[in-house]
Amino acid sequence: MAATSRGISKSLLPPPKTRASIAKRLSAVTGQLATAAVTAMEARHEWYSQLDARHRSWITLVAQAGIDGFVRWFADPDPSRPSTTEVFGSAPRELARRISLFQTVELVRTTIEVVEEQIDEVMPKNDRPFLHAAIVQYSREVAFSAAEIYARAAELRGAWDARLEALVVDAVLRGETDETVLSRASTLGWKTTAAVAVVVGPGPTAEATPTIESIRHEAAIAGIDLLGAVQGDRLVLLLGGDRLTEPDHPLVVVRRFVDEFGPGPVVVGPAVEHLMEASVSTRAALSGFRAAVAWPEAPRPVSAQDLLPERALSGDGHARRSLARDLYGPLAASGVDLIDTLVAFFDQGSSVEGAARTLFVHANTVRYRLRRVGELTGYSPTDARDAYALRLALTLGRLLPPAETA
């Protein structure tokens, strides 16, 4: 096997002295090669002609630098892997933002094709095989260099987006959502002007960025905007979409990616009308996340509304007032019969017949009143979990001032 340097097989290269002579002849026509390459770009690529004069001049500079770099590399007495940093370093960074990676590949391909064609026209026949073999290796390194530049730019962009996203999520959690936050969210692709829900769960066991991107993909399939960030041991997500106002739809969406969270409860806050009001959903989700330890059998994900009893017992004033206002309030407003029936039902071990005997009414009357309780509150006294919330609501409703239960 022929010995090789890092650049090209030495068996394909002439002796250094011959190579220097070829390079000298080639350097005499580099201007002609660059001109032919730019002319071909204008003819083959419509988007190139739409660039302004400044950007076209930068591309000409890159093409000339690439050809000059090839000549220097080929003339090196002991050529190693071509250094192409000087090729793309000859143009400002703005050029990478102005033309895409696909367009850069088109330009590199066009330049190589034109140079190979010109070699067959302007160089002696004996020089051509060596130059063709060498340009294949050099053009490969140019392509790798271009890919590296765009990959680095993508990484920097991704890191900046992640920091900006974390700032938006943090501002929402702190209840500081203003026009600046809305503008930043829009920059990150947030389009929702309707319902918003906040999700809080354990941080992922894997890398945060790939996890959030995986969740974002699932949310996009469900037609939901998403912003997310890891804060300490928590993963916080902002969901946005018209359908979040539908009953249980936020839970349906979160089930698509709930396994991306770490072990532990995943709590979904109530949907609110706008990102500016997301602090309401945030408060409920965080409170539920802290209190969920008291209900280890809770479904995953679980609504913050379903954790009202645990939240109330853990000191959440909003949860206490919600139980008193939304459960006890309607019962009190309907008259004493429903409350008395509910108390008797619970005191008699959830026995309809026992409650009927205590109240001196027919059992069907008790059943009717219990159904009425369910209609007014959304909680069924015959369901163990709902009964737990109703018992707590009775106590809180009696404890809190009437103004807080109205």
XYZ file of C-alpha atoms in Angstrom:
406
model
C 0.000 0.000 0.000
C 1.340 3.393 -0.935
C 2.358 5.710 1.886
C -0.005 8.605 2.397
C 0.095 11.967 4.070
C -3.020 13.376 5.684
C -3.876 15.124 2.422
C -3.541 12.841 -0.575
C -1.828 9.632 -1.615
C 1.785 10.468 -2.460
C 1.655 7.928 -5.250
C -0.608 10.399 -7.081
C 1.774 13.298 -6.668
C 4.731 14.154 -8.863
C 8.052 15.021 -7.213
C 8.112 18.320 -5.278
C 10.087 20.096 -7.997
C 7.595 19.059 -10.687
C 4.715 19.966 -8.409
C 6.169 23.432 -7.852
C 6.393 23.955 -11.614
C 2.764 22.892 -12.097
C 1.656 25.196 -9.283
C 3.542 28.093 -10.858
C 1.745 27.563 -14.159
C -1.570 27.201 -12.353
C -1.085 30.382 -10.312
C -0.754 32.331 -13.539
C -4.380 31.541 -14.439
C -6.093 31.675 -11.013
C -7.775 34.972 -11.879
C -9.192 33.410 -15.009
C -10.465 30.416 -13.009
C -12.179 32.639 -10.427
C -13.831 34.745 -13.124
C -15.138 31.647 -14.887
C -16.513 30.294 -11.583
C -18.414 33.514 -10.798
C -19.790 33.668 -14.341
C -21.070 30.110 -13.981
C -22.717 30.977 -10.649
C -24.621 33.815 -12.264
C -25.764 31.569 -15.104
C -26.729 28.513 -13.045
C -28.214 29.927 -9.845
C -31.066 32.406 -9.965
C -30.784 33.241 -6.270
C -27.159 34.357 -6.800
C -28.261 37.130 -9.184
C -30.735 38.350 -6.558
C -27.954 39.065 -4.062
C -26.800 42.639 -3.739
C -23.381 43.706 -5.024
C -21.755 43.464 -1.589
C -22.736 39.834 -1.022
C -21.761 38.865 -4.563
C -18.355 40.444 -4.013
C -17.897 38.388 -0.848
C -18.695 35.182 -2.748
C -16.175 36.174 -5.425
C -13.646 36.701 -2.637
C -14.369 33.218 -1.247
C -14.017 31.602 -4.690
C -10.698 33.383 -5.319
C -9.434 32.442 -1.837
C -10.367 28.802 -2.427
C -8.511 28.642 -5.724
C -5.443 30.427 -4.297
C -5.495 28.096 -1.289
C -5.536 25.079 -3.583
C -2.497 26.370 -5.455
C -0.546 26.942 -2.220
C -1.498 23.547 -0.853
C -0.536 21.783 -4.086
C 2.819 23.593 -4.183
C 3.716 22.565 -0.625
C 6.762 20.224 -0.717
C 5.136 18.002 1.934
C 1.368 18.528 1.624
C -0.768 17.491 4.547
C -4.483 17.899 5.111
C -5.557 21.136 3.384
C -6.226 24.044 5.700
C -9.376 25.731 4.420
C -9.960 28.123 7.306
C -8.551 30.916 5.195
C -11.093 30.146 2.456
C -14.221 30.985 4.423
C -12.385 33.284 6.779
C -11.941 35.714 3.913
C -15.646 36.667 4.063
C -17.525 38.279 6.957
C -19.691 36.118 9.238
C -22.724 37.903 7.842
C -22.336 35.847 4.673
C -23.183 32.638 6.587
C -26.424 34.270 7.724
C -27.252 35.551 4.235
C -26.885 32.313 2.272
C -27.982 28.862 3.383
C -25.889 25.717 3.728
C -27.585 24.325 0.612
C -26.622 27.419 -1.363
C -23.046 27.197 -0.062
C -22.836 23.586 -1.262
C -24.106 24.702 -4.671
C -21.408 27.374 -4.848
C -18.643 24.932 -3.853
C -19.868 22.378 -6.398
C -20.061 24.982 -9.160
C -16.576 26.308 -8.401
C -15.082 22.802 -8.439
C -16.793 21.863 -11.695
C -15.650 25.065 -13.381
C -12.066 24.702 -12.137
C -11.932 21.120 -13.398
C -13.247 22.255 -16.791
C -10.770 25.116 -16.959
C -7.865 22.845 -16.016
C -8.574 20.803 -19.129
C -8.537 23.975 -21.214
C -5.718 26.103 -19.829
C -3.237 23.596 -18.376
C -0.807 21.310 -20.264
C -2.043 17.764 -20.780
C 0.651 16.230 -18.560
C -0.396 18.451 -15.629
C -4.090 17.571 -15.737
C -4.153 14.086 -14.078
C -2.241 15.355 -11.041
C -4.429 18.434 -10.703
C -7.679 16.491 -11.043
C -6.602 13.999 -8.375
C -5.513 16.782 -6.040
C -8.626 18.905 -6.451
C -10.851 15.981 -5.448
C -9.104 15.848 -2.075
C -9.031 19.610 -1.636
C -12.696 20.060 -2.543
C -13.668 17.433 0.021
C -11.925 19.419 2.739
C -13.631 22.609 1.579
C -17.009 20.875 1.885
C -16.168 19.653 5.403
C -15.064 23.143 6.351
C -18.346 24.667 5.126
C -20.366 22.088 7.058
C -18.343 22.826 10.191
C -19.028 26.573 9.904
C -22.774 26.070 9.586
C -22.836 23.447 12.348
C -21.053 25.828 14.693
C -23.459 28.620 13.787
C -26.411 26.293 14.437
C -25.003 25.337 17.837
C -24.556 28.970 18.805
C -28.066 29.771 17.624
C -29.457 26.812 19.540
C -27.643 27.819 22.733
C -28.937 31.381 22.435
C -32.496 30.173 21.803
C -32.296 27.895 24.857
C -31.181 30.796 27.068
C -33.903 33.059 25.672
C -36.512 30.340 26.175
C -35.403 29.872 29.785
C -35.761 33.630 30.362
C -39.308 33.625 28.977
C -40.334 30.650 31.128
C -38.753 32.227 34.207
C -40.596 35.511 33.613
C -43.909 33.673 33.294
C -43.264 31.733 36.509
C -42.538 34.965 38.367
C -45.672 36.609 36.993
C -43.676 39.232 35.089
C -45.126 38.630 31.630
C -45.070 41.915 29.708
C -44.735 43.018 26.085
C -41.004 42.255 26.140
C -41.654 38.675 27.196
C -44.356 38.327 24.529
C -41.907 39.600 21.906
C -39.252 37.116 23.012
C -41.775 34.293 22.968
C -42.785 35.284 19.434
C -39.113 35.185 18.393
C -38.997 31.586 19.613
C -41.979 30.618 17.450
C -44.802 31.143 19.955
C -47.903 31.951 17.880
C -50.706 31.299 20.361
C -53.031 34.159 21.216
C -55.609 31.887 22.855
C -55.465 29.391 25.726
C -52.281 28.716 27.714
C -51.580 26.019 30.306
C -48.497 25.453 32.470
C -47.091 21.984 33.175
C -44.654 21.227 36.013
C -42.899 17.919 36.583
C -39.574 16.380 37.594
C -36.557 17.270 35.480
C -35.567 14.706 32.837
C -32.938 12.088 33.575
C -31.404 12.653 30.128
C -29.954 15.847 28.629
C -32.393 18.739 28.942
C -32.111 20.208 25.435
C -32.808 16.989 23.468
C -35.637 16.172 25.884
C -37.331 19.541 25.356
C -36.913 19.229 21.596
C -38.502 15.771 21.688
C -41.428 17.181 23.681
C -41.688 20.121 21.269
C -41.960 17.669 18.372
C -44.838 15.802 20.020
C -46.566 19.071 20.922
C -46.271 20.293 17.323
C -47.927 17.098 16.079
C -50.789 17.834 18.494
C -51.031 21.400 17.140
C -49.715 22.968 20.353
C -47.095 25.708 20.790
C -44.527 24.906 23.459
C -41.836 26.664 25.451
C -39.892 24.809 28.118
C -36.983 25.039 30.511
C -35.399 23.051 33.303
C -35.322 24.972 36.569
C -33.372 23.127 39.222
C -34.999 19.723 39.594
C -38.160 20.776 37.727
C -39.115 20.784 34.071
C -41.576 23.586 33.320
C -43.549 23.719 30.068
C -45.825 26.372 28.627
C -48.485 24.976 26.289
C -50.477 27.156 23.934
C -53.404 26.369 21.631
C -57.103 26.969 21.074
C -58.136 23.450 22.077
C -56.614 23.684 25.547
C -59.915 25.148 26.740
C -61.637 21.830 25.982
C -62.189 19.638 29.067
C -59.213 17.362 29.745
C -57.509 18.298 26.461
C -54.352 19.588 28.232
C -54.046 16.190 29.938
C -54.489 14.432 26.587
C -51.655 16.487 25.099
C -49.293 15.947 28.049
C -49.850 12.178 27.936
C -48.085 12.211 24.554
C -44.766 13.099 26.183
C -45.225 12.462 29.922
C -42.505 9.777 29.841
C -39.946 12.473 28.960
C -40.207 13.775 32.535
C -38.235 12.241 35.368
C -39.891 9.950 37.938
C -42.615 11.656 39.969
C -45.851 13.602 39.566
C -46.541 15.712 36.484
C -49.083 18.447 37.210
C -51.074 20.391 34.596
C -52.356 23.824 35.555
C -55.724 25.162 34.387
C -55.975 26.758 30.954
C -56.047 30.571 30.923
C -56.916 32.916 28.087
C -53.504 34.420 27.295
C -49.811 34.193 28.070
C -50.161 37.409 30.063
C -52.414 35.495 32.475
C -50.229 32.398 32.685
C -49.249 33.190 36.283
C -52.662 31.808 37.369
C -51.941 28.459 35.727
C -48.364 28.584 37.011
C -49.435 29.112 40.602
C -51.834 26.157 40.488
C -49.336 23.843 38.758
C -46.503 24.638 41.190
C -48.805 24.273 44.192
C -50.026 20.936 42.870
C -46.489 19.763 42.205
C -45.495 20.493 45.806
C -48.644 18.874 47.243
C -48.779 15.813 44.951
C -46.626 13.813 47.361
C -49.739 13.519 49.564
C -51.543 11.595 46.784
C -49.037 9.001 45.554
C -51.805 7.143 43.698
C -52.570 10.177 41.520
C -52.673 9.617 37.743
C -49.728 10.837 35.692
C -50.271 13.493 34.473
C -52.727 14.930 36.959
C -54.702 18.158 36.835
C -53.946 20.786 39.471
C -57.730 20.967 39.954
C -57.795 17.314 41.010
C -55.209 18.126 43.690
C -57.327 20.806 45.367
C -57.625 18.896 48.699
C -53.870 18.296 48.955
C -53.117 21.863 47.907
C -55.521 23.244 50.492
C -54.000 21.134 53.263
C -50.477 22.162 52.277
C -51.328 25.826 52.792
C -52.466 27.012 49.366
C -54.962 29.793 50.101
C -56.193 29.831 46.507
C -57.067 26.129 46.745
C -58.893 26.640 50.045
C -60.937 29.492 48.620
C -61.643 27.497 45.466
C -63.032 24.574 47.470
C -65.146 26.890 49.619
C -66.356 29.029 46.714
C -66.824 26.457 43.954
C -68.053 23.482 46.011
C -69.526 24.759 49.255
C -70.807 28.053 47.786
C -73.319 26.525 45.300
C -74.583 24.096 47.943
C -75.128 26.873 50.469
C -76.885 29.017 47.875
C -79.312 26.194 47.047
C -80.609 25.956 50.603
C -79.893 23.808 53.649
C -81.355 20.562 52.274
C -78.343 19.658 50.107
C -75.769 20.420 52.800
C -77.756 18.558 55.471
C -78.192 15.603 53.169
C -74.494 15.559 52.281
C -73.475 15.724 55.963
C -75.884 12.952 56.883
C -74.666 10.806 53.986
C -71.042 11.128 55.096
C -71.869 10.660 58.794
C -73.708 7.439 57.989
C -70.685 5.938 56.211
C -71.924 6.916 52.738
C -75.135 4.960 53.244
C -78.169 6.273 51.380
C -80.566 4.357 53.631
C -78.793 5.535 56.785
C -78.980 9.168 55.633
C -82.686 8.731 54.786
C -83.450 7.442 58.261
C -81.514 10.286 59.869
C -83.324 12.916 57.791
C -86.748 11.177 57.948
C -87.047 11.216 54.165
C -87.350 8.560 51.468
C -84.113 7.007 50.161
C -84.944 8.228 46.647
C -85.049 11.779 47.998
C -81.503 11.306 49.306
C -80.406 9.903 45.935
C -81.953 12.855 44.133
C -80.221 15.357 46.434
C -76.856 13.610 46.017
C -77.240 13.772 42.237
C -78.065 17.445 42.603
C -74.841 17.942 44.599
C -72.918 16.386 41.733
C -74.633 18.625 39.186
C -73.876 21.798 41.133
C -70.273 21.042 42.066
C -69.044 18.565 39.482
C -68.094 16.224 42.347
C -70.055 13.044 43.066
C -70.551 12.209 46.767
C -70.569 8.504 45.927
C -67.030 8.641 44.490
C -64.397 8.202 47.193
C -62.023 10.821 45.781
C -64.794 13.352 45.136
C -66.243 12.706 48.584
C -62.864 13.583 50.094
C -62.930 16.972 48.321
C -66.554 17.589 49.320
C -65.851 16.814 52.989
C -62.977 19.302 52.979
C -65.109 21.867 51.139
C -67.817 21.604 53.832
C -65.243 22.316 56.538
C -63.570 25.185 54.690
C -66.888 26.698 53.654
C -67.926 26.908 57.278
C -64.544 28.265 58.389
C -63.993 30.957 55.787
C -65.856 34.275 55.856
C -69.043 34.373 53.743
C -67.439 36.893 51.372
C -64.857 34.281 50.342
C -67.452 31.623 49.570
C -69.773 33.813 47.534
